[in-house]
Structures are given as structure tokens and as C-alpha cells.
């Protein structure tokens, strides 16, 4: 399997985990940055050269109610072609 397909599959799996966590009333975010996207982190975690960290999932229980998001009338954003 090409490397790009492995990375994209892993990203899709992480997104599915985030959706499942949200459905279970957990708060979660996926973070990348310097602690994920560097060559030294693989050595720290004793990864093989063909393994990479592509991000971390931070998971917890929210301490407050989520912000209310206003409803959007999708019809205001659709143009029908004729």
C-alpha cells in the first residue's frame, strides 16, 4: 500500500474516532505541530524508520456546555442552474 494511502487512511480513522468520542459526550481535538511533525519524535517513541507520528488526539470531558451554533438556512447558499 503506498505511503500516502496509509497516511490518509490513518487520518480518516482518527476523524472517525473524534466523531465517536463526540457522540459519547467527550471533547476531543487532533493536534499536530512541532511535537508530531519532526524526525526526533520517532526516535523518542522508538519507532521504526517506516513509522511516523501524524498527530495526537487530546481527549477529555467538557467542563461547560458547548457553544450554541445558529441554524443555517441552506437554501440561502444554493444557486440552481438552469
Coordinates of N, CA and C in Angstrom, one line a residue:
X1 N 0.9 -1.2 0.0 CA 0.0 0.0 0.0 C 0.9 1.2 0.0
X2 N 0.7 2.2 -0.9 CA 1.5 3.4 -1.0 C 1.4 4.2 0.3
X3 N 2.5 4.8 0.7 CA 2.6 5.6 1.9 C 1.4 6.6 2.0
X4 N 1.1 7.3 1.0 CA 0.1 8.4 1.0 C -1.3 7.7 1.4
X5 N -1.5 6.5 0.9 CA -2.8 5.9 1.2 C -2.8 5.5 2.7
X6 N -1.7 5.1 3.2 CA -1.6 4.7 4.6 C -1.9 5.9 5.5
X7 N -1.3 7.1 5.2 CA -1.4 8.3 5.9 C -2.9 8.8 5.9
X8 N -3.5 8.8 4.7 CA -4.8 9.2 4.5 C -5.8 8.3 5.3
X9 N -5.6 7.0 5.2 CA -6.4 6.0 6.0 C -6.3 6.3 7.5
X10 N -5.1 6.6 7.9 CA -4.9 6.8 9.4 C -5.7 8.1 9.7
X11 N -5.6 9.1 8.9 CA -6.3 10.4 9.2 C -7.8 10.1 9.2
X12 N -8.3 9.3 8.3 CA -9.8 9.0 8.3 C -10.2 8.3 9.5
X13 N -9.3 7.4 10.0 CA -9.6 6.6 11.2 C -9.6 7.6 12.4
X14 N -8.7 8.5 12.4 CA -8.6 9.5 13.5 C -9.9 10.3 13.5
X15 N -10.4 10.8 12.4 CA -11.6 11.5 12.3 C -12.8 10.7 12.8
X16 N -12.8 9.5 12.4 CA -13.9 8.6 12.9 C -13.9 8.5 14.4
X17 N -12.7 8.4 15.0 CA -12.5 8.3 16.5 C -13.0 9.6 17.1
X18 N -12.7 10.8 16.5 CA -13.2 12.0 17.0 C -14.7 12.1 17.0
X19 N -15.3 11.6 15.9 CA -16.8 11.6 15.8 C -17.4 10.7 16.8
X20 N -16.8 9.5 17.1 CA -17.3 8.6 18.1 C -17.2 9.2 19.5
X21 N -16.1 9.8 19.7 CA -15.9 10.5 21.1 C -16.9 11.6 21.3
X22 N -17.2 12.4 20.3 CA -18.2 13.4 20.4 C -19.5 12.8 20.7
X23 N -19.9 11.7 20.0 CA -21.2 11.1 20.2 C -21.3 10.5 21.6
X24 N -20.2 10.2 22.3 CA -20.2 9.7 23.6 C -20.0 10.9 24.7
X25 N -20.2 12.1 24.2 CA -20.1 13.3 25.0 C -18.7 13.6 25.6
X26 N -17.7 13.2 24.9 CA -16.3 13.6 25.2 C -15.9 14.7 24.3
X27 N -15.0 15.5 24.8 CA -14.4 16.6 24.0 C -13.1 16.0 23.4
X28 N -12.8 16.3 22.2 CA -11.5 15.8 21.6 C -11.1 16.7 20.5
X29 N -9.8 16.8 20.3 CA -9.2 17.5 19.2 C -8.0 16.8 18.7
X30 N -7.7 17.0 17.5 CA -6.5 16.4 16.8 C -5.5 17.5 16.7
X31 N -4.3 17.3 17.3 CA -3.3 18.3 17.2 C -2.0 17.8 16.5
X32 N -1.4 18.6 15.8 CA -0.1 18.3 15.1 C 0.9 19.3 15.6
X33 N 1.8 19.7 14.8 CA 2.8 20.7 15.2 C 4.2 20.1 15.5
X34 N 4.9 20.9 16.3 CA 6.3 20.5 16.5 C 6.5 19.2 17.2
X35 N 5.6 18.8 18.1 CA 5.7 17.5 18.8 C 5.3 16.3 18.0
X36 N 4.7 16.6 16.8 CA 4.3 15.5 15.9 C 5.1 15.4 14.7
X37 N 5.4 16.6 14.1 CA 5.9 16.6 12.8 C 7.4 17.0 12.8
X38 N 8.2 16.1 13.4 CA 9.7 16.2 13.4 C 10.3 14.8 13.4
X39 N 11.5 14.8 13.0 CA 12.2 13.5 12.9 C 12.6 12.9 14.3
X40 N 12.8 13.7 15.3 CA 13.3 13.2 16.6 C 12.2 12.5 17.4
X41 N 10.9 12.8 17.1 CA 9.8 12.2 17.9 C 9.8 10.7 17.6
X42 N 10.1 10.3 16.4 CA 10.1 8.9 16.1 C 11.1 8.1 17.0
X43 N 12.3 8.8 17.1 CA 13.3 8.2 18.0 C 12.9 8.1 19.4
X44 N 12.2 9.2 19.9 CA 11.8 9.2 21.3 C 10.8 8.0 21.6
X45 N 9.9 7.8 20.6 CA 8.9 6.7 20.8 C 9.4 5.3 20.3
X46 N 10.7 5.3 19.9 CA 11.3 4.1 19.4 C 10.6 3.5 18.2
X47 N 10.2 4.4 17.3 CA 9.5 3.9 16.0 C 10.5 3.5 15.0
X48 N 10.1 2.6 14.2 CA 10.9 2.1 13.0 C 10.9 3.3 12.0
X49 N 11.9 3.3 11.1 CA 12.1 4.3 10.2 C 10.9 4.5 9.2
X50 N 10.1 3.4 9.1 CA 8.9 3.5 8.2 C 7.6 3.9 9.0
X51 N 7.7 4.3 10.2 CA 6.6 4.7 11.0 C 6.7 6.2 11.3
X52 N 5.5 6.8 11.4 CA 5.5 8.3 11.7 C 4.4 8.6 12.7
X53 N 4.6 9.7 13.4 CA 3.5 10.3 14.2 C 2.9 11.3 13.3
X54 N 1.6 11.3 13.1 CA 0.9 12.3 12.2 C 0.0 13.2 13.1
X55 N 0.0 12.9 14.4 CA -0.8 13.8 15.2 C -1.2 13.1 16.5
X56 N -1.8 13.9 17.4 CA -2.2 13.3 18.7 C -3.7 13.7 18.9
X57 N -4.4 12.8 19.6 CA -5.8 13.0 20.0 C -5.8 13.4 21.4
X58 N -6.3 14.6 21.7 CA -6.4 15.1 23.1 C -7.9 14.8 23.4
X59 N -8.1 14.1 24.5 CA -9.5 13.6 24.8 C -9.8 14.0 26.3
X60 N -11.0 14.5 26.5 CA -11.4 14.8 27.9 C -12.9 15.0 28.0
X61 N -13.4 15.3 29.2 CA -14.8 15.6 29.4 C -14.9 17.1 29.4
X62 N -15.8 17.7 28.7 CA -16.0 19.1 28.7 C -16.5 19.6 30.1
X63 N -16.0 20.8 30.4 CA -16.3 21.4 31.7 C -17.5 22.3 31.6
X64 N -18.0 22.6 30.4 CA -19.1 23.5 30.2 C -19.9 23.0 29.0
X65 N -21.1 23.6 28.8 CA -21.9 23.2 27.7 C -21.3 23.8 26.4
X66 N -21.4 23.1 25.3 CA -20.8 23.6 24.1 C -21.5 24.9 23.6
X67 N -20.8 25.7 22.9 CA -21.4 26.9 22.4 C -22.5 26.6 21.4
X68 N -23.6 27.3 21.5 CA -24.7 27.1 20.6 C -24.3 27.6 19.2
X69 N -24.5 26.8 18.2 CA -24.3 27.2 16.9 C -25.6 27.5 16.2
X70 N -25.7 28.7 15.6 CA -27.0 29.0 15.0 C -27.3 28.1 13.8
X71 N -28.6 27.9 13.6 CA -29.1 27.1 12.5 C -28.8 27.9 11.2
X72 N -28.5 27.2 10.1 CA -28.2 27.8 8.8 C -29.3 27.4 7.9
X73 N -29.9 28.4 7.2 CA -30.8 28.0 6.1 C -30.0 27.7 4.9
X74 N -29.9 26.5 4.6 CA -29.1 26.0 3.4 C -29.6 26.6 2.1
X75 N -30.9 26.9 2.0 CA -31.4 27.4 0.8 C -30.9 28.8 0.5
X76 N -30.4 29.5 1.5 CA -29.7 30.8 1.2 C -28.4 30.7 0.6
X77 N -27.8 29.5 0.5 CA -26.5 29.3 0.0 C -26.5 28.4 -1.3
X78 N -27.6 28.2 -1.9 CA -27.7 27.3 -3.0 C -28.2 28.1 -4.2
X79 N -27.5 28.0 -5.3 CA -28.0 28.5 -6.6 C -28.3 27.4 -7.5
X80 N -29.5 27.4 -8.1 CA -29.8 26.3 -9.0 C -29.5 26.7 -10.4
X81 N -28.8 25.9 -11.2 CA -28.5 26.2 -12.6 C -29.7 25.7 -13.4
X82 N -29.9 26.4 -14.5 CA -31.0 26.0 -15.4 C -30.4 25.8 -16.8

